[in-house]
């Protein structure tokens, strides 16, 4: 069983806060899909014959390209591996690209889960975030998607400049009214070298402080959990059984293979675990689709331990104290004192020899991981 990820690196224009790998050159779409087919053939031995648990088209903006390209690649995969009606096939989309006809086309080619970059249901906030769609577009598209796909997810972003807690609550309530299967909540973060970063440095924009953002995050958890969503990862909420299988597999350290520029892979073969990333350059990717990599490494025992701790905390998967003792670098006594302190802060619970993050600890997952790793 393996998951596949495809990075489709095209956007109309770059949003001011975004630092993902992408290009704004639609003229390269056809050549990209030709290269993707070459890469897929070259890497077929890594997944051929296996059952595909999930396929995730991310980006970039996969909804920007014609569904016929997605269809051709899925046909290539079906000739090599087992895609069934149980395979989760997710496509990330932006509201401005979607019409009833394009939704029908995506559904017809087998996409069964849509992840829509809504970000907000308020026009003022969408403008502040530099998004191309309106609140009305978002509502229309989500309703049309819910009629067609077995699972629909939206991204909501909190912390756009000037947003009040009441406005954020309106966004959350609008999402709840739609009865989506999945909601991702992201705090707007300042990534270096983005337009937003430059504007903040010049004093042209202000973002809410840490405490204001934390209050928004806590409100999201309270309202969404109160409405029956499970908070299964720091930023992700889902109705029962509607979590993202691709994302969950990657956090559970299950194997996944990435295609396209900047795509990451994690492969397991016997005892060996390898991570690699394709080159973050469309030029290099088009020149050598299967060979251009930024890094490739076989994980050491220490890296595996660190990943296991870091990723388990994200999804609140319990970690045994015995396991933590084996990898903690400063000895048992130090670890025990760390556990007591983190419990007193209310960030972890320890029960029957197992440690897991509390709901309050979600906001501090990175700090907790650093303490448990004694990094
Ligand atoms: S649409 Fe998404 S991937 Fe593209 S620039 Fe905006 S945030 Fe980044």
Short mmCIF file of C-alpha atoms and ligand atoms in Angstrom, two decimals:
data_model
loop_
_atom_site.label_atom_id
_atom_site.label_comp_id
_atom_site.label_asym_id
_atom_site.label_seq_id
_atom_site.Cartn_x
_atom_site.Cartn_y
_atom_site.Cartn_z
CA UNK A 1 0.00 0.00 0.00
CA UNK A 2 1.38 3.39 -0.96
CA UNK A 3 0.18 6.98 -1.44
CA UNK A 4 1.05 9.14 -4.43
CA UNK A 5 1.43 12.91 -4.52
CA UNK A 6 1.64 15.10 -7.63
CA UNK A 7 2.87 18.67 -7.37
CA UNK A 8 1.25 20.74 -10.12
CA UNK A 9 3.28 23.93 -9.90
CA UNK A 10 1.08 26.47 -11.69
CA UNK A 11 -0.82 29.44 -10.25
CA UNK A 12 -2.40 32.45 -11.94
CA UNK A 13 -0.34 34.69 -9.70
CA UNK A 14 1.44 34.32 -6.41
CA UNK A 15 -0.61 35.18 -3.31
CA UNK A 16 1.25 37.71 -1.13
CA UNK A 17 1.83 35.28 1.75
CA UNK A 18 2.74 32.16 -0.22
CA UNK A 19 6.24 30.67 -0.48
CA UNK A 20 5.34 27.33 -2.10
CA UNK A 21 7.25 26.23 -5.16
CA UNK A 22 5.23 27.40 -8.19
CA UNK A 23 5.44 29.29 -11.45
CA UNK A 24 2.99 31.65 -13.14
CA UNK A 25 3.70 30.45 -16.68
CA UNK A 26 0.70 28.52 -18.02
CA UNK A 27 2.55 28.01 -21.32
CA UNK A 28 4.53 25.19 -19.66
CA UNK A 29 1.55 23.03 -18.64
CA UNK A 30 1.74 20.65 -21.59
CA UNK A 31 5.49 20.13 -21.25
CA UNK A 32 5.05 19.59 -17.52
CA UNK A 33 2.59 16.73 -18.08
CA UNK A 34 4.89 15.18 -20.68
CA UNK A 35 7.69 15.26 -18.11
CA UNK A 36 5.34 13.84 -15.46
CA UNK A 37 4.61 10.86 -17.71
CA UNK A 38 8.36 10.28 -18.16
CA UNK A 39 8.98 10.51 -14.40
CA UNK A 40 6.09 8.12 -13.71
CA UNK A 41 7.44 5.50 -16.13
CA UNK A 42 10.94 5.84 -14.68
CA UNK A 43 9.71 5.36 -11.10
CA UNK A 44 7.15 2.64 -11.86
CA UNK A 45 9.17 -0.06 -10.09
CA UNK A 46 8.64 1.84 -6.79
CA UNK A 47 4.86 1.35 -6.84
CA UNK A 48 3.94 -1.06 -9.67
CA UNK A 49 1.40 -3.70 -8.67
CA UNK A 50 0.70 -2.09 -5.29
CA UNK A 51 -2.71 -0.96 -4.04
CA UNK A 52 -2.88 2.83 -4.03
CA UNK A 53 -4.29 4.12 -0.75
CA UNK A 54 -4.56 7.77 -1.82
CA UNK A 55 -3.58 10.13 -4.61
CA UNK A 56 -3.21 13.81 -3.85
CA UNK A 57 -2.96 16.49 -6.54
CA UNK A 58 -1.44 19.50 -4.77
CA UNK A 59 0.37 22.59 -5.82
CA UNK A 60 0.27 25.23 -7.01
CA UNK A 61 -3.27 25.11 -8.25
CA UNK A 62 -4.25 21.77 -9.80
CA UNK A 63 -7.70 23.15 -10.73
CA UNK A 64 -5.96 25.54 -13.14
CA UNK A 65 -5.05 22.76 -15.58
CA UNK A 66 -7.46 20.97 -17.89
CA UNK A 67 -8.99 17.82 -16.32
CA UNK A 68 -7.85 15.94 -19.44
CA UNK A 69 -4.23 16.14 -18.17
CA UNK A 70 -5.28 14.69 -14.79
CA UNK A 71 -7.23 12.00 -16.61
CA UNK A 72 -4.26 10.96 -18.75
CA UNK A 73 -1.97 10.64 -15.72
CA UNK A 74 -4.56 8.65 -13.75
CA UNK A 75 -4.89 6.29 -16.74
CA UNK A 76 -1.13 5.81 -16.74
CA UNK A 77 -1.20 4.97 -13.01
CA UNK A 78 -4.14 2.56 -13.41
CA UNK A 79 -2.08 0.63 -15.96
CA UNK A 80 0.71 0.19 -13.42
CA UNK A 81 -0.93 -0.14 -9.99
CA UNK A 82 -4.26 -0.85 -8.34
CA UNK A 83 -6.64 2.09 -8.10
CA UNK A 84 -10.03 1.06 -6.72
CA UNK A 85 -13.21 2.84 -5.70
CA UNK A 86 -11.66 2.89 -2.21
CA UNK A 87 -8.66 4.95 -3.34
CA UNK A 88 -8.98 8.50 -2.04
CA UNK A 89 -8.30 10.87 -4.94
CA UNK A 90 -8.01 14.48 -3.80
CA UNK A 91 -7.54 17.55 -5.93
CA UNK A 92 -6.71 20.96 -4.49
CA UNK A 93 -8.74 23.70 -6.15
CA UNK A 94 -9.39 27.41 -6.05
CA UNK A 95 -12.98 28.69 -6.25
CA UNK A 96 -12.36 30.93 -9.26
CA UNK A 97 -11.45 27.88 -11.41
CA UNK A 98 -14.54 25.82 -10.65
CA UNK A 99 -17.83 25.69 -12.55
CA UNK A 100 -20.52 22.99 -12.57
CA UNK A 101 -18.97 21.69 -15.83
CA UNK A 102 -15.43 21.46 -14.44
CA UNK A 103 -16.72 19.82 -11.23
CA UNK A 104 -18.59 17.27 -13.35
CA UNK A 105 -15.43 16.60 -15.37
CA UNK A 106 -13.32 16.07 -12.24
CA UNK A 107 -15.92 13.77 -10.74
CA UNK A 108 -16.16 11.76 -13.99
CA UNK A 109 -12.44 11.04 -14.05
CA UNK A 110 -12.44 9.64 -10.51
CA UNK A 111 -11.62 12.55 -8.20
CA UNK A 112 -13.67 11.86 -5.06
CA UNK A 113 -12.36 14.48 -2.66
CA UNK A 114 -12.00 18.19 -3.32
CA UNK A 115 -9.90 20.48 -1.16
CA UNK A 116 -10.90 24.07 -1.84
CA UNK A 117 -8.77 27.10 -0.95
CA UNK A 118 -11.65 29.20 0.38
CA UNK A 119 -9.64 31.01 3.10
CA UNK A 120 -12.62 33.20 4.11
CA UNK A 121 -16.28 33.90 3.48
CA UNK A 122 -15.76 37.67 3.86
CA UNK A 123 -14.85 39.86 0.87
CA UNK A 124 -12.79 42.33 2.92
CA UNK A 125 -10.58 39.56 4.25
CA UNK A 126 -10.23 37.86 0.86
CA UNK A 127 -9.03 41.18 -0.52
CA UNK A 128 -6.54 41.57 2.34
CA UNK A 129 -5.22 38.10 1.54
CA UNK A 130 -4.88 38.96 -2.15
CA UNK A 131 -7.24 36.20 -3.26
CA UNK A 132 -8.91 36.22 -6.68
CA UNK A 133 -12.34 34.92 -5.62
CA UNK A 134 -15.24 36.54 -3.80
CA UNK A 135 -17.17 35.27 -0.78
CA UNK A 136 -20.13 34.56 -3.10
CA UNK A 137 -17.86 32.45 -5.37
CA UNK A 138 -16.71 30.46 -2.35
CA UNK A 139 -20.24 29.69 -1.13
CA UNK A 140 -21.47 28.76 -4.60
CA UNK A 141 -18.54 26.49 -5.39
CA UNK A 142 -18.60 24.71 -2.04
CA UNK A 143 -22.33 24.00 -2.38
CA UNK A 144 -21.86 22.69 -5.92
CA UNK A 145 -18.92 20.52 -4.81
CA UNK A 146 -20.91 19.06 -1.90
CA UNK A 147 -23.53 17.85 -4.39
CA UNK A 148 -20.90 15.91 -6.34
CA UNK A 149 -18.06 14.66 -4.12
CA UNK A 150 -18.15 12.27 -1.21
CA UNK A 151 -15.79 14.51 0.72
CA UNK A 152 -15.19 18.24 0.50
CA UNK A 153 -12.60 20.11 2.50
CA UNK A 154 -11.91 23.82 2.74
CA UNK A 155 -8.94 25.81 3.98
CA UNK A 156 -9.69 28.74 6.25
CA UNK A 157 -7.02 31.21 7.25
CA UNK A 158 -7.04 33.21 10.44
CA UNK A 159 -5.01 36.28 11.21
CA UNK A 160 -5.33 38.41 8.08
CA UNK A 161 -4.52 42.02 9.03
CA UNK A 162 -7.32 43.81 10.85
CA UNK A 163 -9.46 40.75 11.37
CA UNK A 164 -11.40 40.74 14.62
CA UNK A 165 -12.29 37.69 16.66
CA UNK A 166 -15.95 38.29 15.76
CA UNK A 167 -15.12 38.30 12.03
CA UNK A 168 -13.17 35.08 12.43
CA UNK A 169 -16.15 33.56 14.24
CA UNK A 170 -18.35 34.50 11.25
CA UNK A 171 -15.99 32.60 8.95
CA UNK A 172 -16.14 29.54 11.19
CA UNK A 173 -19.94 29.68 11.47
CA UNK A 174 -20.27 30.05 7.69
CA UNK A 175 -18.17 26.91 7.27
CA UNK A 176 -20.21 25.04 9.88
CA UNK A 177 -23.46 25.96 8.12
CA UNK A 178 -22.21 24.16 5.01
CA UNK A 179 -21.71 20.80 6.84
CA UNK A 180 -18.41 20.10 5.13
CA UNK A 181 -16.68 16.80 5.80
CA UNK A 182 -13.32 18.41 6.52
CA UNK A 183 -11.99 21.85 7.50
CA UNK A 184 -8.35 22.94 7.66
CA UNK A 185 -7.52 26.00 9.75
CA UNK A 186 -4.23 27.78 9.19
CA UNK A 187 -2.78 30.72 11.05
CA UNK A 188 -1.34 33.23 8.62
CA UNK A 189 2.42 32.97 8.99
CA UNK A 190 5.02 35.36 7.72
CA UNK A 191 7.30 33.53 5.29
CA UNK A 192 10.55 35.27 4.43
CA UNK A 193 10.88 36.99 1.06
CA UNK A 194 7.14 36.97 0.36
CA UNK A 195 5.30 40.17 -0.59
CA UNK A 196 3.52 40.13 2.76
CA UNK A 197 6.87 39.82 4.58
CA UNK A 198 8.21 42.85 2.72
CA UNK A 199 5.04 44.85 3.42
CA UNK A 200 5.19 44.04 7.14
CA UNK A 201 8.89 45.00 7.26
CA UNK A 202 8.10 48.33 5.59
CA UNK A 203 5.26 48.96 8.06
CA UNK A 204 2.61 48.82 5.32
CA UNK A 205 0.81 45.86 6.92
CA UNK A 206 0.34 44.66 10.48
CA UNK A 207 -0.52 41.13 11.51
CA UNK A 208 -2.26 40.17 14.73
CA UNK A 209 0.05 39.33 17.61
CA UNK A 210 0.66 35.79 18.86
CA UNK A 211 -1.98 36.01 21.58
CA UNK A 212 -4.66 37.25 19.16
CA UNK A 213 -3.86 34.42 16.75
CA UNK A 214 -3.88 31.89 19.58
CA UNK A 215 -7.33 33.13 20.62
CA UNK A 216 -8.56 32.60 17.04
CA UNK A 217 -7.10 29.12 16.94
CA UNK A 218 -8.70 28.22 20.28
CA UNK A 219 -12.06 29.55 19.08
CA UNK A 220 -11.79 27.39 15.95
CA UNK A 221 -11.08 24.28 18.02
CA UNK A 222 -13.94 25.05 20.41
CA UNK A 223 -16.55 25.67 17.71
CA UNK A 224 -15.51 22.89 15.33
CA UNK A 225 -15.09 20.24 18.03
CA UNK A 226 -18.38 21.40 19.56
CA UNK A 227 -20.04 20.77 16.18
CA UNK A 228 -18.78 17.19 16.02
CA UNK A 229 -15.51 17.56 14.11
CA UNK A 230 -12.52 15.60 15.37
CA UNK A 231 -9.36 17.67 15.80
CA UNK A 232 -7.08 15.02 14.36
CA UNK A 233 -4.05 17.16 13.53
CA UNK A 234 -2.85 20.63 14.54
CA UNK A 235 -4.57 22.35 11.61
CA UNK A 236 -7.13 19.76 10.59
CA UNK A 237 -10.68 18.91 11.64
CA UNK A 238 -12.86 16.17 10.17
CA UNK A 239 -16.17 14.44 10.64
CA UNK A 240 -15.86 10.77 11.66
CA UNK A 241 -13.85 8.83 9.06
CA UNK A 242 -13.38 11.87 6.79
CA UNK A 243 -9.75 12.74 7.58
CA UNK A 244 -7.34 13.18 4.65
CA UNK A 245 -5.90 9.72 4.13
CA UNK A 246 -2.92 11.04 2.19
CA UNK A 247 -1.97 13.57 4.86
CA UNK A 248 -2.55 11.15 7.69
CA UNK A 249 -0.38 8.51 5.99
CA UNK A 250 2.48 10.99 5.69
CA UNK A 251 2.19 11.96 9.37
CA UNK A 252 2.04 8.26 10.32
CA UNK A 253 5.31 7.74 8.39
CA UNK A 254 3.73 5.45 5.84
CA UNK A 255 5.32 5.36 2.37
CA UNK A 256 4.43 7.94 -0.23
CA UNK A 257 5.92 8.80 -3.58
CA UNK A 258 5.93 12.36 -4.90
CA UNK A 259 5.98 13.43 -8.54
CA UNK A 260 6.67 16.85 -10.03
CA UNK A 261 9.12 19.58 -9.03
CA UNK A 262 9.70 20.04 -5.29
CA UNK A 263 7.65 16.92 -4.47
CA UNK A 264 8.86 14.91 -1.47
CA UNK A 265 8.92 11.13 -1.10
CA UNK A 266 9.31 8.73 1.81
CA UNK A 267 10.01 5.12 0.95
CA UNK A 268 10.45 2.04 3.12
CA UNK A 269 12.26 -1.04 1.90
CA UNK A 270 12.87 -3.70 4.55
CA UNK A 271 14.74 -1.88 7.33
CA UNK A 272 15.79 1.02 5.10
CA UNK A 273 13.88 4.31 5.14
CA UNK A 274 14.67 6.98 2.55
CA UNK A 275 13.50 10.53 2.05
CA UNK A 276 14.12 12.52 -1.10
CA UNK A 277 12.88 15.67 -2.76
CA UNK A 278 12.67 16.46 -6.45
CA UNK A 279 14.43 19.62 -7.58
CA UNK A 280 12.58 22.87 -6.82
CA UNK A 281 13.07 24.10 -10.36
CA UNK A 282 10.74 23.64 -13.31
CA UNK A 283 13.67 24.05 -15.72
CA UNK A 284 15.65 21.24 -14.07
CA UNK A 285 12.56 19.06 -13.79
CA UNK A 286 11.68 19.43 -17.48
CA UNK A 287 15.27 18.67 -18.46
CA UNK A 288 15.53 15.53 -16.29
CA UNK A 289 12.13 14.53 -14.83
CA UNK A 290 13.31 11.43 -13.01
CA UNK A 291 16.80 12.47 -12.02
CA UNK A 292 16.74 16.08 -10.76
CA UNK A 293 16.71 15.92 -6.95
CA UNK A 294 17.46 18.49 -4.26
CA UNK A 295 18.34 15.87 -1.65
CA UNK A 296 18.19 12.16 -0.95
CA UNK A 297 19.01 10.61 2.41
CA UNK A 298 18.78 7.27 4.17
CA UNK A 299 17.42 8.01 7.63
CA UNK A 300 19.62 7.31 10.63
CA UNK A 301 18.17 5.87 13.87
CA UNK A 302 18.31 9.34 15.40
CA UNK A 303 16.39 10.91 12.50
CA UNK A 304 13.75 8.18 12.70
CA UNK A 305 13.30 8.79 16.42
CA UNK A 306 13.05 12.55 15.95
CA UNK A 307 10.49 12.17 13.14
CA UNK A 308 8.45 9.66 15.10
CA UNK A 309 8.21 12.05 18.07
CA UNK A 310 7.54 15.17 16.01
CA UNK A 311 4.93 13.61 13.72
CA UNK A 312 3.16 11.60 16.45
CA UNK A 313 2.64 14.77 18.47
CA UNK A 314 1.04 16.48 15.45
CA UNK A 315 -1.67 13.83 15.31
CA UNK A 316 -1.81 13.19 19.06
CA UNK A 317 -0.66 9.61 18.61
CA UNK A 318 0.51 8.32 22.00
CA UNK A 319 4.25 7.75 22.48
CA UNK A 320 5.36 5.24 25.11
CA UNK A 321 7.63 6.56 27.85
CA UNK A 322 9.89 3.55 27.19
CA UNK A 323 10.30 4.62 23.55
CA UNK A 324 11.06 8.22 24.55
CA UNK A 325 13.65 7.02 27.08
CA UNK A 326 15.50 5.09 24.40
CA UNK A 327 15.98 8.15 22.20
CA UNK A 328 16.09 11.07 24.65
CA UNK A 329 19.60 12.46 24.58
CA UNK A 330 19.97 13.75 28.14
CA UNK A 331 19.06 10.63 30.14
CA UNK A 332 16.04 9.26 32.03
CA UNK A 333 16.10 11.75 34.89
CA UNK A 334 16.08 14.71 32.55
CA UNK A 335 13.24 13.21 30.50
CA UNK A 336 11.18 12.53 33.64
CA UNK A 337 11.55 16.15 34.77
CA UNK A 338 10.55 17.34 31.27
CA UNK A 339 7.42 15.16 31.37
CA UNK A 340 6.41 16.53 34.77
CA UNK A 341 6.90 20.12 33.61
CA UNK A 342 4.96 19.64 30.35
CA UNK A 343 2.12 17.99 32.29
CA UNK A 344 2.02 20.91 34.73
CA UNK A 345 1.78 23.30 31.78
CA UNK A 346 -1.19 21.26 30.56
CA UNK A 347 0.43 20.52 27.18
CA UNK A 348 0.73 16.73 27.52
CA UNK A 349 -1.08 13.94 29.31
CA UNK A 350 0.66 10.78 30.57
CA UNK A 351 -1.53 7.74 31.05
CA UNK A 352 -0.60 4.06 31.38
CA UNK A 353 2.98 4.86 30.37
CA UNK A 354 1.95 6.72 27.24
CA UNK A 355 2.45 10.39 26.44
CA UNK A 356 0.17 12.39 24.17
CA UNK A 357 -0.45 16.02 23.42
CA UNK A 358 -3.52 17.64 25.00
CA UNK A 359 -5.93 19.87 23.07
CA UNK A 360 -4.26 22.88 24.76
CA UNK A 361 -0.86 21.49 23.75
CA UNK A 362 -1.64 21.60 20.02
CA UNK A 363 -0.53 25.24 19.89
CA UNK A 364 2.81 24.31 21.43
CA UNK A 365 3.52 21.07 19.55
CA UNK A 366 6.90 22.28 18.24
CA UNK A 367 8.04 23.35 21.71
CA UNK A 368 6.89 20.05 23.22
CA UNK A 369 8.73 18.11 20.50
CA UNK A 370 11.93 20.10 21.13
CA UNK A 371 11.70 19.32 24.86
CA UNK A 372 11.03 15.62 24.35
CA UNK A 373 13.93 15.38 21.90
CA UNK A 374 16.11 17.57 24.14
CA UNK A 375 16.96 19.36 20.91
S1 LIG B 1 -3.20 29.83 -4.95
FE1 LIG B 1 -2.29 28.63 -3.27
S2 LIG B 1 -0.36 27.82 -4.07
FE2 LIG B 1 -1.03 29.45 -5.48
S3 LIG B 1 0.03 31.27 -4.75
FE3 LIG B 1 -1.97 31.27 -3.76
S4 LIG B 1 -1.64 30.20 -1.78
FE4 LIG B 1 0.14 29.77 -3.11
#
